[in-house]
Amino acid sequence: MALFSRTLPTGIKHGTVTVMEGDRPFEVTTFRRESGYSDSRRPDEVAFVLDVREDLARRDFTFNAMAIGSDGIVVDPFGGQDALRAGVVACVGEPSERFGEDALRMLRAIRFAAEFDFDLLPEVWQAVVSHRENLKHVAIERVAAEWDKMMAGCGPDQACHYLFKSGLLEHAIEPLPEAFKAAAERYRFNRLSWEWDRWGMAYSDEATMGNLSQLPAISDPDLRWAALLTGMALSEKDCAELFRTLRISGRRSTRIAGIVGMSEQLNEYDDHSFREGWTLAVLQRGRTLSEDWIEMNEACGNGSAADCMDWLEQLPVTSISDLNVRGDEMTRALGRRPGPWITEMLQRLLEAVAFGIVPNDKSALLSVAAKESAESREEER
């Protein structure tokens, strides 16, 4: 702080200062040594040191334990460059000690392996399995953040394979839904490809993730989540419960669970009735979610998703707002007071227009509404 004109004390307790050079921030941290990890997450004591090698010795993985000096010389006391060349995730020192210090490192090991298509060394994998119960010391938000990064990365299918096979997620601080745990257990000792029927639903209990990397990555990891959970045969309700536990935002949860729910809903129809079921699902869930469902299925190799897009484009209406009549116009034309009947009537009109039974014309729609309203009142009598 004495050396630079503009600094921010962003982490003084851990020796970290943010140095501002123009508009660019640089985090500068004093070399330090850590000891004691009674909570399996954070050091009990931090001591500042002068030797960078002592600082590197507290790191998790060898490729994260390298430094470069202003003279351009690389300091690599633990073989990080060798690990990069070999394509392996290796710990600094004993993996059991590193994971015992900070249980989050087990998730990071899996994320790095999946992201870079690296192998977990046998001793690293064994340490993950042996220390998986320590995941209970990690906040569920941190677990969700790491998992979300995996889903947005280069190897989501590999990451999920490691997560399920290790049994790590069974030891989260907050229990994940039973339906999810049961599905994960089914896939624990399998690593197979997606199996999709004609309309894109996974039809084998043994099918698991194998095409997730084909879906948009950082731009849209939600489609990958939806594909994963669809393949695991989870229900829309189970998905919503999972994301509540993981503290995933309500907006994302609604979208992902909705895509899964659409698959669940469409699974009730056979080839002969699928188009009708598809149309009803679109009217219920909206155009945007339907397009998400199509994109997910196309990326997962379901060629028939193109049919669904054609059908979607052919629909004259996909929401009540597309109708050429409003609720207030119906109340005036029918001489009725506003009430729940308006929404019900508009939904019936929406279906009638979508299936080509009634043209999307105001007078035609009001005529149908008047007829149905009269019949409804007659039945009530």
Coordinates of C-alpha atoms in Angstrom, one line a residue:
M1 CA 0.0 0.0 0.0
A2 CA 3.0 2.2 0.5
L3 CA 4.4 1.4 -2.9
F4 CA 1.4 2.3 -5.0
S5 CA -0.7 5.5 -5.2
R6 CA -4.1 3.8 -5.4
T7 CA -5.0 0.7 -3.5
L8 CA -8.0 -1.0 -2.0
P9 CA -7.7 -3.2 1.1
T10 CA -9.8 -6.0 -0.3
G11 CA -8.5 -8.8 2.0
I12 CA -6.1 -7.3 4.5
K13 CA -6.6 -10.2 6.9
H14 CA -5.1 -12.6 4.3
G15 CA -2.6 -10.1 3.0
T16 CA -4.5 -9.2 -0.2
V17 CA -4.6 -5.7 -1.6
T18 CA -6.1 -4.6 -4.9
V19 CA -3.7 -2.2 -6.8
M20 CA -5.4 0.0 -9.3
E21 CA -3.4 1.0 -12.3
G22 CA -5.7 3.2 -14.4
D23 CA -9.0 1.3 -14.6
R24 CA -7.4 -2.1 -14.2
P25 CA -7.3 -3.9 -10.9
F26 CA -4.5 -6.2 -9.9
E27 CA -4.8 -8.4 -6.8
V28 CA -1.5 -8.5 -4.9
T29 CA -1.2 -11.0 -2.1
T30 CA 1.7 -11.4 0.4
F31 CA 3.3 -14.9 0.3
R32 CA 1.8 -16.8 3.2
R33 CA 1.8 -20.2 5.0
E34 CA -1.4 -21.8 6.3
S35 CA -2.0 -24.3 9.1
G36 CA -4.9 -26.0 10.8
Y37 CA -8.1 -26.7 9.0
S38 CA -10.5 -27.6 11.8
D39 CA -13.6 -26.9 9.7
S40 CA -12.2 -28.7 6.5
R41 CA -12.6 -25.4 4.6
R42 CA -10.4 -22.5 5.9
P43 CA -7.1 -22.3 7.7
D44 CA -7.1 -21.6 11.4
E45 CA -3.8 -19.7 11.2
V46 CA -2.1 -17.7 8.5
A47 CA 1.5 -16.6 8.7
F48 CA 3.2 -14.3 6.1
V49 CA 6.5 -15.6 4.6
L50 CA 9.2 -14.4 2.2
D51 CA 9.7 -17.5 0.1
V52 CA 7.3 -18.0 -2.8
R53 CA 7.9 -21.8 -2.6
E54 CA 6.3 -21.8 0.9
D55 CA 3.3 -20.0 -0.5
L56 CA 3.0 -22.5 -3.4
A57 CA 3.2 -25.4 -1.0
R58 CA -0.3 -24.6 0.4
R59 CA -1.9 -24.8 -3.1
D60 CA -4.3 -27.6 -4.1
F61 CA -3.0 -28.9 -7.5
T62 CA 0.4 -28.9 -9.0
F63 CA -0.6 -26.8 -12.0
N64 CA -2.0 -24.2 -9.6
A65 CA 1.3 -24.2 -7.7
M66 CA 3.5 -22.4 -10.3
A67 CA 4.7 -18.8 -10.4
I68 CA 6.7 -16.6 -12.8
G69 CA 9.1 -13.9 -11.7
S70 CA 9.7 -10.5 -13.3
D71 CA 12.8 -12.1 -14.9
G72 CA 10.6 -14.6 -16.7
I73 CA 11.8 -17.6 -14.8
V74 CA 9.1 -20.1 -13.9
V75 CA 9.0 -21.4 -10.3
D76 CA 7.5 -24.9 -10.4
P77 CA 8.6 -26.8 -7.4
F78 CA 5.9 -29.5 -7.6
G79 CA 5.9 -30.5 -11.2
G80 CA 2.9 -28.5 -12.4
Q81 CA 4.3 -28.3 -16.0
D82 CA 4.8 -32.0 -16.1
A83 CA 1.2 -32.5 -15.0
L84 CA 0.0 -30.2 -17.8
R85 CA 2.0 -32.1 -20.4
A86 CA 0.8 -35.5 -19.1
G87 CA -2.8 -34.3 -18.9
V88 CA -3.4 -35.3 -15.2
V89 CA -4.8 -33.7 -12.1
A90 CA -2.1 -34.1 -9.4
C91 CA -2.2 -32.7 -5.9
V92 CA 0.6 -30.8 -4.1
G93 CA 1.8 -33.5 -1.7
E94 CA -0.7 -36.0 -0.4
P95 CA -4.2 -35.7 -1.9
S96 CA -5.7 -36.9 1.4
E97 CA -4.1 -34.0 3.2
R98 CA -5.1 -31.4 0.6
F99 CA -8.8 -32.6 0.6
G100 CA -8.8 -32.8 4.4
E101 CA -7.8 -29.2 4.5
D102 CA -10.5 -28.0 2.2
A103 CA -13.3 -30.3 1.0
L104 CA -14.2 -27.9 -1.9
R105 CA -11.0 -29.1 -3.5
M106 CA -12.6 -32.4 -4.4
L107 CA -15.2 -30.6 -6.6
R108 CA -12.4 -28.5 -8.1
A109 CA -10.4 -31.6 -8.9
I110 CA -13.4 -33.0 -10.8
R111 CA -14.0 -29.7 -12.6
F112 CA -10.4 -29.3 -13.8
A113 CA -10.4 -32.9 -15.0
A114 CA -13.6 -32.5 -17.0
E115 CA -12.7 -29.0 -18.3
F116 CA -9.3 -29.9 -19.7
D117 CA -10.1 -33.6 -20.4
F118 CA -7.4 -34.6 -17.9
D119 CA -7.2 -37.8 -15.9
L120 CA -7.5 -37.9 -12.1
L121 CA -4.5 -39.8 -10.8
P122 CA -5.5 -43.0 -9.0
E123 CA -4.4 -41.5 -5.6
V124 CA -6.4 -38.4 -6.3
W125 CA -9.6 -40.3 -7.2
Q126 CA -9.2 -42.6 -4.1
A127 CA -8.8 -39.5 -1.9
V128 CA -12.0 -38.0 -3.3
V129 CA -13.9 -41.2 -2.5
S130 CA -12.3 -41.5 0.9
H131 CA -13.0 -37.9 1.9
R132 CA -16.4 -37.5 0.3
E133 CA -18.2 -37.2 3.6
N134 CA -16.3 -34.0 4.2
L135 CA -18.4 -32.3 1.6
K136 CA -20.9 -31.7 4.4
H137 CA -18.5 -28.8 5.5
V138 CA -19.0 -26.9 2.2
A139 CA -21.9 -24.5 1.9
I140 CA -24.5 -25.7 -0.6
E141 CA -24.1 -22.4 -2.6
R142 CA -20.4 -23.3 -3.2
V143 CA -21.3 -26.8 -4.3
A144 CA -23.9 -25.4 -6.7
A145 CA -21.4 -22.8 -8.1
E146 CA -18.8 -25.5 -8.8
W147 CA -21.4 -27.8 -10.4
D148 CA -22.8 -25.0 -12.5
K149 CA -19.3 -24.2 -13.8
M150 CA -18.9 -27.9 -14.7
M151 CA -22.2 -27.7 -16.6
A152 CA -21.0 -24.6 -18.5
G153 CA -17.5 -26.1 -19.2
C154 CA -16.0 -28.2 -21.9
G155 CA -16.7 -31.6 -20.3
P156 CA -20.1 -31.6 -18.5
D157 CA -20.8 -35.3 -19.2
Q158 CA -17.4 -36.3 -17.8
A159 CA -17.9 -34.1 -14.8
C160 CA -21.3 -35.6 -14.0
H161 CA -19.9 -39.1 -14.4
Y162 CA -17.2 -38.3 -11.8
L163 CA -19.8 -36.7 -9.5
F164 CA -22.1 -39.6 -9.6
K165 CA -19.5 -42.4 -9.6
S166 CA -17.7 -40.9 -6.6
G167 CA -20.9 -40.5 -4.5
L168 CA -19.8 -37.0 -3.5
L169 CA -23.2 -35.4 -3.9
E170 CA -24.8 -37.8 -1.4
H171 CA -22.9 -36.0 1.3
A172 CA -23.9 -32.4 0.5
I173 CA -24.6 -30.3 3.6
E174 CA -28.3 -30.1 2.6
P175 CA -29.7 -33.4 1.3
L176 CA -30.6 -33.4 -2.4
P177 CA -34.1 -34.7 -3.4
E178 CA -34.5 -38.4 -3.0
A179 CA -35.6 -38.8 -6.6
F180 CA -32.4 -37.2 -7.8
K181 CA -30.2 -39.3 -5.5
A182 CA -32.0 -42.5 -6.7
A183 CA -31.4 -41.5 -10.3
A184 CA -27.7 -40.7 -9.6
E185 CA -27.3 -44.0 -7.9
R186 CA -28.7 -45.8 -11.0
Y187 CA -26.0 -44.2 -13.1
R188 CA -23.2 -44.5 -10.5
F189 CA -21.5 -47.5 -12.1
N190 CA -22.6 -46.8 -15.7
R191 CA -21.2 -44.4 -18.3
L192 CA -23.4 -44.8 -21.4
S193 CA -24.7 -42.7 -24.2
W194 CA -28.0 -40.9 -24.4
E195 CA -30.8 -43.1 -25.8
W196 CA -33.7 -41.1 -27.2
D197 CA -36.9 -42.3 -28.7
R198 CA -38.5 -40.7 -31.8
W199 CA -39.6 -37.6 -29.9
G200 CA -36.5 -37.0 -27.8
M201 CA -37.2 -38.5 -24.4
A202 CA -34.7 -40.8 -22.8
Y203 CA -36.4 -44.2 -22.7
S204 CA -33.8 -46.3 -21.0
D205 CA -33.3 -46.3 -17.3
E206 CA -29.6 -46.9 -18.0
A207 CA -29.2 -43.9 -20.4
T208 CA -27.1 -41.1 -19.1
M209 CA -25.3 -38.0 -20.2
G210 CA -23.1 -38.4 -23.3
N211 CA -24.1 -35.5 -25.5
L212 CA -24.2 -32.6 -23.0
S213 CA -21.1 -31.0 -24.6
Q214 CA -23.0 -30.6 -27.8
L215 CA -25.3 -28.1 -26.2
P216 CA -24.4 -24.4 -25.9
A217 CA -21.8 -24.0 -23.1
I218 CA -21.1 -20.8 -21.3
S219 CA -23.8 -18.9 -23.3
D220 CA -26.6 -21.3 -22.1
P221 CA -25.7 -24.0 -19.5
D222 CA -29.4 -24.2 -18.6
L223 CA -30.1 -26.4 -21.7
R224 CA -27.4 -28.8 -20.4
W225 CA -29.0 -29.0 -17.0
A226 CA -32.3 -29.7 -18.7
A227 CA -30.8 -32.5 -20.9
L228 CA -29.1 -34.1 -17.9
L229 CA -32.2 -34.1 -15.8
T230 CA -34.4 -35.2 -18.7
G231 CA -32.0 -38.1 -19.2
M232 CA -32.2 -39.0 -15.5
A233 CA -36.0 -39.2 -15.9
L234 CA -36.7 -36.6 -13.2
S235 CA -40.0 -34.9 -13.0
E236 CA -40.6 -31.2 -13.2
K237 CA -41.4 -31.1 -9.5
D238 CA -38.2 -33.0 -8.7
C239 CA -36.1 -30.5 -10.7
A240 CA -37.7 -27.6 -9.0
E241 CA -36.9 -29.1 -5.6
L242 CA -33.3 -29.8 -6.6
F243 CA -32.7 -26.2 -7.7
R244 CA -34.4 -24.9 -4.5
T245 CA -31.9 -26.9 -2.5
L246 CA -29.0 -25.7 -4.7
R247 CA -30.2 -22.0 -4.4
I248 CA -30.3 -21.7 -8.2
S249 CA -32.2 -18.6 -9.1
G250 CA -36.0 -18.9 -9.5
R251 CA -35.8 -17.7 -13.1
R252 CA -33.4 -20.4 -14.1
S253 CA -35.1 -23.0 -12.1
T254 CA -38.4 -22.3 -13.7
R255 CA -36.9 -22.5 -17.2
I256 CA -34.9 -25.7 -16.7
A257 CA -37.7 -27.5 -14.8
G258 CA -40.2 -26.3 -17.5
I259 CA -38.1 -27.9 -20.3
V260 CA -37.9 -31.1 -18.2
G261 CA -41.6 -30.9 -17.6
M262 CA -42.3 -30.6 -21.3
S263 CA -40.4 -33.8 -21.9
E264 CA -42.4 -35.4 -19.1
Q265 CA -45.6 -34.2 -20.5
L266 CA -44.9 -35.2 -24.1
N267 CA -43.8 -38.7 -23.0
E268 CA -47.5 -39.5 -22.5
Y269 CA -48.2 -39.4 -26.2
D270 CA -47.5 -42.0 -28.9
D271 CA -46.6 -41.3 -32.6
H272 CA -50.3 -41.0 -33.6
S273 CA -51.2 -38.4 -30.9
F274 CA -47.8 -36.6 -30.5
R275 CA -48.5 -33.6 -32.7
E276 CA -51.7 -32.9 -30.8
G277 CA -49.8 -33.3 -27.5
W278 CA -47.0 -31.1 -28.8
T279 CA -49.5 -28.4 -29.7
L280 CA -51.2 -28.5 -26.3
A281 CA -47.8 -28.3 -24.6
V282 CA -46.8 -25.3 -26.6
L283 CA -50.0 -23.5 -25.7
Q284 CA -49.5 -24.3 -22.0
R285 CA -45.8 -23.5 -21.8
G286 CA -45.3 -20.8 -24.4
R287 CA -43.2 -20.4 -27.5
T288 CA -39.9 -19.6 -25.8
L289 CA -39.8 -22.7 -23.7
S290 CA -40.9 -24.8 -26.6
E291 CA -38.0 -23.4 -28.7
D292 CA -35.6 -24.3 -25.8
W293 CA -37.0 -27.9 -25.8
I294 CA -36.4 -28.1 -29.5
E295 CA -32.9 -26.8 -29.3
M296 CA -32.1 -29.3 -26.5
N297 CA -33.4 -32.2 -28.5
E298 CA -31.7 -31.1 -31.7
A299 CA -28.3 -30.9 -30.0
C300 CA -28.8 -34.3 -28.4
G301 CA -29.2 -35.9 -31.8
N302 CA -33.0 -36.1 -32.1
G303 CA -33.6 -35.5 -35.8
S304 CA -37.4 -35.4 -35.3
A305 CA -37.1 -32.1 -33.4
A306 CA -37.1 -30.4 -36.8
D307 CA -40.7 -31.6 -37.2
C308 CA -41.6 -29.9 -33.9
M309 CA -40.1 -26.7 -35.2
D310 CA -42.1 -26.9 -38.4
W311 CA -45.3 -27.5 -36.4
L312 CA -44.4 -24.5 -34.1
E313 CA -44.0 -22.2 -37.1
Q314 CA -47.3 -23.4 -38.6
L315 CA -49.3 -22.5 -35.4
P316 CA -51.4 -19.4 -35.9
V317 CA -51.3 -18.6 -32.2
T318 CA -49.1 -19.8 -29.3
S319 CA -50.4 -17.6 -26.4
I320 CA -53.6 -15.8 -25.4
S321 CA -52.0 -12.5 -26.3
D322 CA -52.0 -13.6 -30.0
L323 CA -55.8 -13.9 -30.0
N324 CA -57.7 -11.1 -31.7
V325 CA -60.0 -10.6 -28.8
R326 CA -59.5 -9.4 -25.3
G327 CA -61.1 -10.3 -22.0
D328 CA -62.7 -6.9 -21.5
E329 CA -64.2 -7.2 -25.0
M330 CA -65.8 -10.5 -24.1
T331 CA -67.3 -9.2 -20.9
R332 CA -69.0 -6.4 -22.8
A333 CA -70.1 -8.5 -25.7
L334 CA -71.5 -11.3 -23.4
G335 CA -72.9 -8.9 -20.8
R336 CA -71.1 -10.8 -18.0
R337 CA -69.1 -9.6 -15.0
P338 CA -65.3 -10.2 -15.0
G339 CA -64.2 -13.4 -13.3
P340 CA -62.2 -16.6 -13.6
W341 CA -64.4 -17.6 -16.5
I342 CA -62.5 -15.1 -18.7
T343 CA -59.2 -16.9 -18.5
E344 CA -60.9 -20.3 -19.0
M345 CA -62.7 -19.0 -22.0
L346 CA -59.6 -17.5 -23.6
Q347 CA -57.7 -20.7 -23.1
R348 CA -60.4 -22.7 -24.9
L349 CA -60.5 -20.1 -27.7
L350 CA -56.7 -20.4 -27.9
E351 CA -56.9 -24.1 -28.4
A352 CA -59.7 -23.8 -31.0
V353 CA -57.6 -21.4 -33.1
A354 CA -54.4 -23.4 -32.7
F355 CA -56.1 -26.5 -34.0
G356 CA -57.8 -24.7 -36.9
I357 CA -61.3 -25.1 -35.5
V358 CA -62.0 -21.3 -35.3
P359 CA -60.3 -18.5 -37.3
N360 CA -58.5 -15.9 -35.3
D361 CA -61.1 -13.3 -36.1
K362 CA -62.8 -11.2 -33.4
S363 CA -66.4 -11.7 -34.5
A364 CA -65.8 -15.5 -34.9
L365 CA -64.2 -15.7 -31.5
L366 CA -66.9 -13.7 -29.8
S367 CA -69.5 -15.9 -31.5
V368 CA -67.9 -19.0 -30.1
A369 CA -67.5 -17.4 -26.7
A370 CA -71.2 -16.4 -26.6
K371 CA -72.3 -19.9 -27.6
E372 CA -70.1 -21.6 -25.0
S373 CA -71.1 -19.1 -22.3
A374 CA -74.8 -19.8 -23.0
E375 CA -74.3 -23.6 -22.9
S376 CA -72.4 -23.2 -19.6
R377 CA -75.1 -21.2 -18.0
E378 CA -77.7 -23.7 -19.2
E379 CA -75.8 -26.5 -17.5
E380 CA -75.6 -24.5 -14.3
R381 CA -79.3 -24.3 -14.2

